Amino acid sequence: MSRSQKRPVEGLQIDGFTLGPLLHRGGFATIWEVTHPNHPGPMVMKVPTILDGDDGPTIVGFEIEQMILPRLSGPHVPQLIAAGDFAVMPYLVTAKLPGASFQELFDRAPLPPDQLVALAIEIASALHEVHRQRVIHLDLKPGNLMRDEAGRLVLIDYGLARHLDLPDLLGEEFAIPMGTFPYIAPEQYLHHRDDPRSDIFAFGAMLYELATGRLPFGQTTTLRAVRRRLWRDPLPPRALNPELPPWLQEIILRALEVEPEERFQSAAQMAFDLGHPDQVQLTARATKLSRDGIWPVLRRRWRARRIRGYLPAPTAEDTARAQVVMAAVDLSPEMEALSQEILSATREILHFRPEARLACVNVLRSARIQLDQGTDEAGNNLHVARLVALKAWGEALGLPEGRVTYTVLEAPDPGNALTEHATRILAGHIVMGARASSALRRYLGSVSAQVVAEAPCTVTIVRLPAPGG
């Protein structure tokens, strides 16, 4: 029997934790002070803000953070204490960090060069430790920097991050760039989420801000403005702050290069240069006082036109991991028997493909015109309820966490949603069920027939055995 979903309020008790006062309300989550009899010390609980509308990115981002945080260790990441799933109320409990984020410090910029460099070395060292654990943050910004009680810098908020050993749920489900627009790298606009040098770019944008008091590309709010980053360089920081030493401008502008291969190739390399200014190799970047001229900009713009919309080429590691098997499951009560047949067929396919990853998918049909009802009669979020049911279906296969993903798509056209998702995740095989035939379905066409006709890969259709067969 399923438990009712809960929403966070002061005094709520869940899994032994008691919610105290609300500490922060952000766009995607709320932060609460919590206590637990078995966990001494100050703690906070992060709960995603799930409303009754389109909460897909919030839900997926929180799932990513739940997957990544337990795999991170060290002083520069939040100390995870407990996590709750979506069946009742999703949450993450971590040790409470004193004080606020670094946003206030950045608001006081520009900083003196010596103070800037000392902080930059700390950030670079923390970023190196995260990258060493095969995680790309992809949302570096002042608001995601804090200090622990010992004064050590901590990188927080991994809802947009990418772990290179886990499936990229955000990249597979959403086609728009994810991140905080003033800081994201040009390649993120092109939907590339697998390059640690994207964090180097965001780090460079923060250093620019600390050095000048301004963002390198302004307070960007539109994708069109982000796209200009594919060819347009920022005004050199020494044009705004002449007191900045040339070697520090060299480091900042190198981190902000349009082409990832022209940036620092690691945070460790950047930390070394920040700590050894006499060894920084100066180029024309160090002394420039204006943006690049028209010809370099036109060359980059022409290249941007040619690569716009292209997917990154698969690496040898991606190829070695081989195929993605996508199981499309109808979770309607009347389709219970068929969903079990799909489970059996999926198990058989995976038996002969032990290297394959499984993507479990369900489509929550949405209205084409009128507003959708985002909750059921009991007030439970429909998207979350479907996700919980889909996970219950897939857990019967006994696959390890890194080998299976769960996705609920919201779309008015299930067949089109399934084929588009299969294309996006590079699925090599789709397993799905077909409802019983009827005159109306023969006339209008079925979802399974549409997927067979349009899918970019092999499709296995599962039917219930004929009565008496």
Short mmCIF file of C-alpha atoms in Angstrom, two decimals:
data_model
loop_
_atom_site.label_atom_id
_atom_site.label_comp_id
_atom_site.label_asym_id
_atom_site.label_seq_id
_atom_site.Cartn_x
_atom_site.Cartn_y
_atom_site.Cartn_z
CA MET A 1 0.00 0.00 0.00
CA SER A 2 1.45 3.35 -0.99
CA ARG A 3 2.01 6.10 1.56
CA SER A 4 0.62 9.61 1.06
CA GLN A 5 2.98 12.27 -0.17
CA LYS A 6 3.96 14.95 2.33
CA ARG A 7 5.01 18.56 1.98
CA PRO A 8 7.49 20.24 4.33
CA VAL A 9 6.13 22.34 7.22
CA GLU A 10 7.68 23.26 10.53
CA GLY A 11 7.10 20.47 13.04
CA LEU A 12 6.77 17.72 10.40
CA GLN A 13 8.38 14.42 11.42
CA ILE A 14 9.76 12.11 8.76
CA ASP A 15 12.16 9.18 9.18
CA GLY A 16 13.02 10.39 12.68
CA PHE A 17 13.85 13.94 11.55
CA THR A 18 11.84 16.87 12.91
CA LEU A 19 11.65 19.97 10.75
CA GLY A 20 12.49 23.23 12.46
CA PRO A 21 12.25 26.73 11.01
CA LEU A 22 12.53 27.45 7.29
CA LEU A 23 16.00 28.86 6.61
CA HIS A 24 15.85 29.57 2.89
CA ARG A 25 13.36 29.44 0.05
CA GLY A 26 14.95 29.22 -3.39
CA GLY A 27 13.54 28.76 -6.87
CA PHE A 28 13.92 24.97 -6.81
CA ALA A 29 14.13 23.96 -3.15
CA THR A 30 13.55 24.96 0.46
CA ILE A 31 16.11 24.56 3.25
CA TRP A 32 14.93 23.64 6.77
CA GLU A 33 16.72 23.27 10.06
CA VAL A 34 16.22 19.70 11.35
CA THR A 35 16.97 17.60 14.40
CA HIS A 36 17.24 13.84 14.95
CA PRO A 37 17.83 11.96 18.20
CA ASN A 38 20.52 9.79 16.61
CA HIS A 39 22.36 12.58 14.79
CA PRO A 40 23.90 15.25 17.03
CA GLY A 41 25.08 18.52 15.62
CA PRO A 42 23.40 21.14 13.43
CA MET A 43 21.78 19.80 10.26
CA VAL A 44 19.68 21.11 7.39
CA MET A 45 17.17 19.38 5.14
CA LYS A 46 16.85 20.31 1.47
CA VAL A 47 13.43 19.58 -0.06
CA PRO A 48 12.71 20.18 -3.76
CA THR A 49 9.87 22.57 -4.52
CA ILE A 50 7.42 20.34 -6.37
CA LEU A 51 4.27 22.18 -7.37
CA ASP A 52 1.32 21.05 -9.44
CA GLY A 53 2.70 22.04 -12.83
CA ASP A 54 5.79 21.33 -14.94
CA ASP A 55 8.31 20.20 -12.32
CA GLY A 56 10.34 17.85 -14.52
CA PRO A 57 13.73 19.63 -14.23
CA THR A 58 13.31 20.06 -10.46
CA ILE A 59 12.51 16.38 -9.95
CA VAL A 60 15.29 15.14 -12.20
CA GLY A 61 17.82 17.58 -10.74
CA PHE A 62 17.03 16.38 -7.24
CA GLU A 63 17.40 12.76 -8.33
CA ILE A 64 20.83 13.64 -9.73
CA GLU A 65 21.89 15.22 -6.44
CA GLN A 66 20.67 12.14 -4.56
CA MET A 67 22.80 9.96 -6.85
CA ILE A 68 25.95 12.12 -6.75
CA LEU A 69 26.27 13.27 -3.13
CA PRO A 70 26.76 9.77 -1.66
CA ARG A 71 29.63 9.24 -4.12
CA LEU A 72 31.48 12.40 -3.08
CA SER A 73 33.85 12.65 -0.15
CA GLY A 74 36.29 15.11 1.33
CA PRO A 75 36.13 18.49 3.04
CA HIS A 76 35.05 20.45 -0.04
CA VAL A 77 31.63 18.82 -0.51
CA PRO A 78 28.51 18.75 1.73
CA GLN A 79 28.51 16.01 4.38
CA LEU A 80 25.50 13.83 3.53
CA ILE A 81 23.61 12.38 6.50
CA ALA A 82 20.39 10.97 5.04
CA ALA A 83 18.17 10.99 1.96
CA GLY A 84 14.47 10.36 1.39
CA ASP A 85 12.81 9.15 -1.79
CA PHE A 86 9.81 10.49 -3.69
CA ALA A 87 7.35 7.94 -2.27
CA VAL A 88 6.54 10.25 0.69
CA MET A 89 8.78 13.34 0.51
CA PRO A 90 12.15 13.64 -1.22
CA TYR A 91 14.88 15.23 0.87
CA LEU A 92 18.60 15.47 1.54
CA VAL A 93 19.95 16.02 5.04
CA THR A 94 23.47 17.42 5.31
CA ALA A 95 25.61 18.96 8.01
CA LYS A 96 24.72 22.61 8.42
CA LEU A 97 27.24 25.09 7.06
CA PRO A 98 27.55 28.30 9.11
CA GLY A 99 26.90 31.67 7.57
CA ALA A 100 25.74 32.49 4.08
CA SER A 101 27.05 31.88 0.58
CA PHE A 102 29.78 33.94 -1.08
CA GLN A 103 27.26 36.10 -2.92
CA GLU A 104 27.69 38.96 -0.44
CA LEU A 105 31.46 38.88 -0.95
CA PHE A 106 31.03 39.04 -4.73
CA ASP A 107 28.64 41.97 -4.32
CA ARG A 108 31.53 43.90 -2.73
CA ALA A 109 33.86 43.32 -5.71
CA PRO A 110 36.33 44.31 -6.98
CA LEU A 111 38.59 42.74 -4.39
CA PRO A 112 42.27 43.62 -3.86
CA PRO A 113 44.40 41.31 -6.06
CA ASP A 114 46.05 39.50 -3.12
CA GLN A 115 42.67 38.70 -1.54
CA LEU A 116 41.29 37.64 -4.92
CA VAL A 117 44.21 35.29 -5.60
CA ALA A 118 44.02 33.65 -2.17
CA LEU A 119 40.31 32.92 -2.66
CA ALA A 120 40.86 31.76 -6.24
CA ILE A 121 43.43 29.17 -5.11
CA GLU A 122 40.91 27.82 -2.60
CA ILE A 123 38.21 27.52 -5.26
CA ALA A 124 40.57 25.87 -7.74
CA SER A 125 41.71 23.33 -5.13
CA ALA A 126 38.12 22.46 -4.19
CA LEU A 127 37.14 22.14 -7.85
CA HIS A 128 40.10 19.86 -8.50
CA GLU A 129 38.95 17.53 -5.71
CA VAL A 130 35.45 17.34 -7.19
CA HIS A 131 36.79 16.70 -10.70
CA ARG A 132 39.12 14.04 -9.33
CA GLN A 133 36.00 12.16 -8.23
CA ARG A 134 34.68 12.29 -11.83
CA VAL A 135 32.03 14.92 -11.15
CA ILE A 136 31.51 18.08 -13.22
CA HIS A 137 29.57 20.69 -11.24
CA LEU A 138 28.10 22.66 -14.19
CA ASP A 139 26.56 25.36 -11.97
CA LEU A 140 29.52 27.12 -10.36
CA LYS A 141 28.51 30.55 -9.08
CA PRO A 142 28.96 32.65 -5.92
CA GLY A 143 25.74 31.31 -4.40
CA ASN A 144 27.13 27.76 -4.50
CA LEU A 145 30.26 28.55 -2.47
CA MET A 146 30.20 28.34 1.35
CA ARG A 147 32.54 27.58 4.25
CA ASP A 148 32.32 24.87 6.90
CA GLU A 149 32.94 25.40 10.61
CA ALA A 150 36.67 24.89 10.08
CA GLY A 151 36.72 27.66 7.47
CA ARG A 152 37.21 25.31 4.50
CA LEU A 153 35.56 26.14 1.20
CA VAL A 154 32.64 23.87 0.24
CA LEU A 155 31.02 23.55 -3.20
CA ILE A 156 27.27 22.98 -2.77
CA ASP A 157 24.25 22.17 -4.97
CA TYR A 158 24.83 19.28 -7.38
CA GLY A 159 21.38 19.31 -8.99
CA LEU A 160 22.79 20.19 -12.43
CA ALA A 161 26.01 18.20 -12.08
CA ARG A 162 27.27 15.31 -14.18
CA HIS A 163 28.94 12.20 -12.80
CA LEU A 164 30.91 10.62 -15.62
CA ASP A 165 30.20 7.09 -14.34
CA LEU A 166 26.42 7.60 -14.15
CA PRO A 167 23.72 8.27 -16.76
CA ASP A 168 23.18 11.96 -17.52
CA LEU A 169 19.46 12.25 -16.74
CA LEU A 170 19.26 16.00 -17.38
CA GLY A 171 21.07 15.70 -20.70
CA GLU A 172 18.80 12.89 -21.81
CA GLU A 173 15.48 14.42 -20.80
CA PHE A 174 15.87 18.12 -21.60
CA ALA A 175 17.13 19.80 -24.74
CA ILE A 176 17.66 23.30 -23.29
CA PRO A 177 20.95 24.36 -21.66
CA MET A 178 20.93 23.97 -17.88
CA GLY A 179 22.84 26.33 -15.64
CA THR A 180 23.06 29.91 -14.43
CA PHE A 181 23.31 31.92 -17.64
CA PRO A 182 25.95 34.52 -16.62
CA TYR A 183 28.41 31.69 -15.83
CA ILE A 184 27.76 28.79 -18.21
CA ALA A 185 30.32 27.87 -20.85
CA PRO A 186 29.75 28.13 -24.62
CA GLU A 187 29.70 24.34 -25.06
CA GLN A 188 26.89 24.05 -22.52
CA TYR A 189 24.74 26.05 -24.93
CA LEU A 190 25.42 23.24 -27.43
CA HIS A 191 24.14 20.72 -24.87
CA HIS A 192 27.60 19.32 -24.05
CA ARG A 193 27.64 18.30 -20.39
CA ASP A 194 30.68 16.02 -20.26
CA ASP A 195 33.64 18.44 -20.19
CA PRO A 196 35.29 19.49 -16.89
CA ARG A 197 36.61 22.56 -18.71
CA SER A 198 33.07 23.95 -18.59
CA ASP A 199 33.68 24.44 -14.86
CA ILE A 200 36.97 26.19 -15.70
CA PHE A 201 34.98 28.71 -17.78
CA ALA A 202 32.51 29.36 -14.94
CA PHE A 203 35.44 29.73 -12.54
CA GLY A 204 36.98 32.27 -14.91
CA ALA A 205 33.70 34.21 -15.00
CA MET A 206 33.71 34.38 -11.20
CA LEU A 207 37.32 35.60 -11.14
CA TYR A 208 36.43 38.27 -13.70
CA GLU A 209 33.61 39.37 -11.42
CA LEU A 210 35.88 39.51 -8.38
CA ALA A 211 38.48 41.49 -10.33
CA THR A 212 36.13 44.07 -11.89
CA GLY A 213 32.85 44.05 -10.00
CA ARG A 214 31.11 43.16 -13.26
CA LEU A 215 30.05 39.95 -14.97
CA PRO A 216 32.09 39.21 -18.14
CA PHE A 217 28.96 38.89 -20.29
CA GLY A 218 26.55 40.99 -18.28
CA GLN A 219 23.47 39.80 -16.43
CA THR A 220 22.51 37.34 -19.17
CA THR A 221 18.86 36.27 -19.08
CA THR A 222 18.17 34.81 -22.54
CA LEU A 223 19.49 31.88 -24.56
CA ARG A 224 20.11 34.23 -27.47
CA ALA A 225 22.54 36.21 -25.31
CA VAL A 226 24.21 32.99 -24.12
CA ARG A 227 24.68 31.91 -27.75
CA ARG A 228 26.80 35.01 -28.43
CA ARG A 229 29.36 33.44 -26.11
CA LEU A 230 30.21 31.04 -28.95
CA TRP A 231 32.03 33.83 -30.74
CA ARG A 232 32.21 36.96 -28.54
CA ASP A 233 34.96 37.49 -25.96
CA PRO A 234 34.54 39.78 -22.92
CA LEU A 235 36.13 43.16 -22.41
CA PRO A 236 39.57 42.51 -20.82
CA PRO A 237 39.38 43.04 -17.05
CA ARG A 238 42.34 45.46 -17.00
CA ALA A 239 40.27 47.82 -19.16
CA LEU A 240 37.94 48.09 -16.16
CA ASN A 241 40.51 47.70 -13.38
CA PRO A 242 44.00 48.94 -14.39
CA GLU A 243 45.39 47.87 -10.97
CA LEU A 244 45.03 44.23 -11.98
CA PRO A 245 48.44 42.65 -12.71
CA PRO A 246 48.90 41.40 -16.32
CA TRP A 247 49.61 37.84 -15.17
CA LEU A 248 46.22 37.69 -13.44
CA GLN A 249 44.44 38.97 -16.55
CA GLU A 250 46.27 36.24 -18.49
CA ILE A 251 44.79 33.61 -16.18
CA ILE A 252 41.26 35.04 -16.25
CA LEU A 253 41.07 35.43 -20.02
CA ARG A 254 42.60 32.01 -20.63
CA ALA A 255 39.88 30.45 -18.46
CA LEU A 256 37.26 32.34 -20.49
CA GLU A 257 38.44 31.20 -23.94
CA VAL A 258 35.64 30.20 -26.31
CA GLU A 259 37.37 26.96 -27.32
CA PRO A 260 37.77 24.51 -24.40
CA GLU A 261 41.15 23.32 -25.69
CA GLU A 262 42.51 26.87 -25.31
CA ARG A 263 41.57 27.08 -21.62
CA PHE A 264 43.37 25.57 -18.67
CA GLN A 265 42.94 21.83 -19.03
CA SER A 266 42.42 21.23 -15.32
CA ALA A 267 41.65 23.09 -12.12
CA ALA A 268 44.97 21.84 -10.71
CA GLN A 269 46.84 23.54 -13.54
CA MET A 270 44.95 26.75 -12.86
CA ALA A 271 45.67 26.56 -9.11
CA PHE A 272 49.39 26.16 -9.85
CA ASP A 273 49.50 29.30 -12.01
CA LEU A 274 47.55 31.28 -9.41
CA GLY A 275 50.10 30.27 -6.78
CA HIS A 276 53.16 30.87 -8.99
CA PRO A 277 52.61 34.20 -10.81
CA ASP A 278 56.29 34.42 -11.79
CA GLN A 279 55.87 31.22 -13.83
CA VAL A 280 52.74 32.27 -15.72
CA GLN A 281 53.50 32.30 -19.45
CA LEU A 282 52.27 35.65 -20.70
CA THR A 283 50.66 35.96 -24.12
CA ALA A 284 48.82 38.74 -25.90
CA ARG A 285 45.97 38.16 -23.44
CA ALA A 286 47.98 39.74 -20.63
CA THR A 287 48.16 43.22 -22.13
CA LYS A 288 45.07 43.51 -24.32
CA LEU A 289 42.66 46.31 -23.40
CA SER A 290 39.88 45.72 -25.91
CA ARG A 291 37.83 42.86 -27.28
CA ASP A 292 39.01 40.81 -30.24
CA GLY A 293 38.75 42.45 -33.64
CA ILE A 294 36.21 41.69 -36.33
CA TRP A 295 38.09 38.88 -38.10
CA PRO A 296 38.61 36.53 -35.13
CA VAL A 297 35.01 37.15 -34.12
CA LEU A 298 33.71 36.41 -37.63
CA ARG A 299 35.75 33.19 -37.79
CA ARG A 300 34.30 32.00 -34.49
CA ARG A 301 30.81 33.04 -35.54
CA TRP A 302 31.09 31.12 -38.81
CA ARG A 303 32.25 28.04 -36.93
CA ALA A 304 29.35 28.45 -34.48
CA ARG A 305 26.90 28.41 -37.40
CA ARG A 306 28.35 25.14 -38.65
CA ILE A 307 28.31 23.33 -35.30
CA ARG A 308 25.01 24.68 -33.95
CA GLY A 309 22.74 21.85 -32.89
CA TYR A 310 25.28 19.05 -33.43
CA LEU A 311 25.59 16.40 -30.74
CA PRO A 312 29.04 15.66 -29.34
CA ALA A 313 30.78 12.70 -30.93
CA PRO A 314 30.69 9.58 -28.75
CA THR A 315 33.95 8.75 -27.02
CA ALA A 316 35.60 5.35 -26.96
CA GLU A 317 34.39 4.99 -23.37
CA ASP A 318 30.80 5.73 -24.41
CA THR A 319 31.01 3.16 -27.16
CA ALA A 320 32.42 0.54 -24.82
CA ARG A 321 29.44 0.94 -22.54
CA ALA A 322 27.40 -0.10 -25.55
CA GLN A 323 23.73 -0.03 -26.05
CA VAL A 324 20.89 1.58 -24.16
CA VAL A 325 17.76 -0.56 -23.89
CA MET A 326 14.64 1.57 -23.38
CA ALA A 327 11.63 -0.06 -21.73
CA ALA A 328 8.44 1.96 -22.30
CA VAL A 329 5.94 0.92 -19.64
CA ASP A 330 2.21 1.68 -19.39
CA LEU A 331 1.46 1.85 -15.66
CA SER A 332 -2.32 2.01 -15.96
CA PRO A 333 -4.05 -0.47 -13.59
CA GLU A 334 -5.69 -2.27 -16.51
CA MET A 335 -2.26 -2.82 -18.08
CA GLU A 336 -0.72 -4.57 -15.07
CA ALA A 337 -0.55 -7.94 -16.81
CA LEU A 338 1.06 -6.41 -19.91
CA SER A 339 3.61 -4.51 -17.82
CA GLN A 340 4.69 -7.81 -16.27
CA GLU A 341 5.15 -9.30 -19.73
CA ILE A 342 7.31 -6.29 -20.66
CA LEU A 343 9.32 -6.92 -17.48
CA SER A 344 9.95 -10.53 -18.53
CA ALA A 345 10.95 -9.51 -22.05
CA THR A 346 13.30 -6.82 -20.72
CA ARG A 347 14.92 -9.27 -18.32
CA GLU A 348 15.58 -11.68 -21.20
CA ILE A 349 17.11 -8.96 -23.41
CA LEU A 350 19.40 -7.76 -20.61
CA HIS A 351 20.49 -11.34 -19.91
CA PHE A 352 22.04 -11.51 -23.36
CA ARG A 353 23.39 -7.94 -23.16
CA PRO A 354 25.06 -7.67 -19.76
CA GLU A 355 26.86 -4.49 -20.81
CA ALA A 356 23.66 -2.62 -21.74
CA ARG A 357 22.04 0.12 -19.65
CA LEU A 358 18.29 0.17 -19.09
CA ALA A 359 16.20 3.34 -19.41
CA CYS A 360 12.71 2.84 -17.94
CA VAL A 361 10.25 5.34 -19.39
CA ASN A 362 6.60 6.21 -18.79
CA VAL A 363 4.56 8.89 -20.54
CA LEU A 364 2.17 11.07 -18.55
CA ARG A 365 -0.20 12.31 -21.24
CA SER A 366 -0.73 16.08 -21.06
CA ALA A 367 -3.40 18.23 -22.64
CA ARG A 368 -2.66 20.01 -25.91
CA ILE A 369 -4.55 23.19 -25.08
CA GLN A 370 -6.18 23.38 -21.62
CA LEU A 371 -4.24 23.39 -18.36
CA ASP A 372 -3.34 20.02 -16.89
CA GLN A 373 -4.38 18.83 -13.45
CA GLY A 374 -1.05 18.19 -11.75
CA THR A 375 -2.42 16.29 -8.73
CA ASP A 376 -4.80 13.41 -8.12
CA GLU A 377 -7.90 13.48 -5.92
CA ALA A 378 -5.76 12.95 -2.80
CA GLY A 379 -3.53 15.90 -3.68
CA ASN A 380 -0.52 13.78 -4.69
CA ASN A 381 1.69 15.06 -7.49
CA LEU A 382 0.98 12.92 -10.57
CA HIS A 383 4.53 13.13 -11.96
CA VAL A 384 6.03 11.99 -8.66
CA ALA A 385 3.43 9.20 -8.28
CA ARG A 386 4.29 7.88 -11.75
CA LEU A 387 8.02 8.06 -10.98
CA VAL A 388 7.56 6.06 -7.78
CA ALA A 389 5.47 3.43 -9.62
CA LEU A 390 8.01 3.21 -12.45
CA LYS A 391 10.84 2.64 -9.98
CA ALA A 392 8.82 -0.08 -8.24
CA TRP A 393 8.37 -1.78 -11.63
CA GLY A 394 12.06 -1.59 -12.54
CA GLU A 395 13.43 -2.62 -9.14
CA ALA A 396 12.12 -6.14 -9.80
CA LEU A 397 14.99 -6.53 -12.30
CA GLY A 398 17.58 -6.17 -9.53
CA LEU A 399 19.92 -3.94 -11.55
CA PRO A 400 22.59 -1.81 -9.83
CA GLU A 401 21.84 1.92 -9.57
CA GLY A 402 24.34 2.96 -12.22
CA ARG A 403 22.82 0.65 -14.81
CA VAL A 404 19.18 1.78 -14.74
CA THR A 405 17.41 5.14 -15.01
CA TYR A 406 13.77 6.17 -14.60
CA THR A 407 12.10 8.91 -16.61
CA VAL A 408 8.54 10.23 -16.70
CA LEU A 409 7.84 12.22 -19.87
CA GLU A 410 4.96 14.69 -20.02
CA ALA A 411 3.60 15.09 -23.55
CA PRO A 412 0.31 15.19 -25.46
CA ASP A 413 1.62 12.69 -28.04
CA PRO A 414 3.07 9.58 -26.31
CA GLY A 415 4.36 8.00 -29.52
CA ASN A 416 6.27 11.10 -30.56
CA ALA A 417 7.60 11.60 -27.00
CA LEU A 418 8.95 8.04 -26.90
CA THR A 419 10.67 8.22 -30.29
CA GLU A 420 12.22 11.61 -29.51
CA HIS A 421 13.49 10.36 -26.15
CA ALA A 422 14.92 7.21 -27.73
CA THR A 423 16.76 9.37 -30.26
CA ARG A 424 18.10 11.69 -27.55
CA ILE A 425 19.50 8.90 -25.36
CA LEU A 426 20.88 6.97 -28.36
CA ALA A 427 18.77 3.94 -27.56
CA GLY A 428 19.64 0.81 -29.54
CA HIS A 429 16.56 -1.20 -28.58
CA ILE A 430 13.03 -0.31 -27.40
CA VAL A 431 10.78 -2.75 -25.55
CA MET A 432 7.12 -1.78 -25.21
CA GLY A 433 3.65 -3.25 -25.02
CA ALA A 434 0.73 -3.13 -27.42
CA ARG A 435 -2.85 -2.88 -26.20
CA ALA A 436 -5.51 -5.19 -27.55
CA SER A 437 -6.69 -4.36 -31.05
CA SER A 438 -9.96 -2.51 -31.64
CA ALA A 439 -11.70 -0.89 -34.59
CA LEU A 440 -10.96 2.60 -33.27
CA ARG A 441 -7.28 1.82 -32.71
CA ARG A 442 -7.00 0.33 -36.18
CA TYR A 443 -8.54 3.53 -37.60
CA LEU A 444 -6.53 6.08 -35.56
CA GLY A 445 -3.33 4.09 -35.24
CA SER A 446 -1.67 2.93 -32.03
CA VAL A 447 1.26 4.29 -30.04
CA SER A 448 3.21 1.08 -30.62
CA ALA A 449 2.67 1.25 -34.38
CA GLN A 450 3.87 4.87 -34.40
CA VAL A 451 7.01 3.97 -32.46
CA VAL A 452 7.76 1.04 -34.76
CA ALA A 453 7.43 3.32 -37.79
CA GLU A 454 9.46 6.26 -36.43
CA ALA A 455 11.97 4.86 -33.92
CA PRO A 456 15.68 5.09 -34.83
CA CYS A 457 16.39 1.58 -33.53
CA THR A 458 15.10 -1.97 -33.08
CA VAL A 459 11.65 -2.20 -31.41
CA THR A 460 10.30 -5.27 -29.64
CA ILE A 461 6.50 -5.28 -29.22
CA VAL A 462 5.13 -7.33 -26.34
CA ARG A 463 1.54 -8.59 -26.36
CA LEU A 464 -0.48 -10.55 -23.83
CA PRO A 465 -0.97 -14.22 -24.64
CA ALA A 466 -4.26 -14.89 -26.37
CA PRO A 467 -7.02 -16.10 -24.00
CA GLY A 468 -6.91 -19.85 -23.75
CA GLY A 469 -3.53 -19.88 -25.57
#
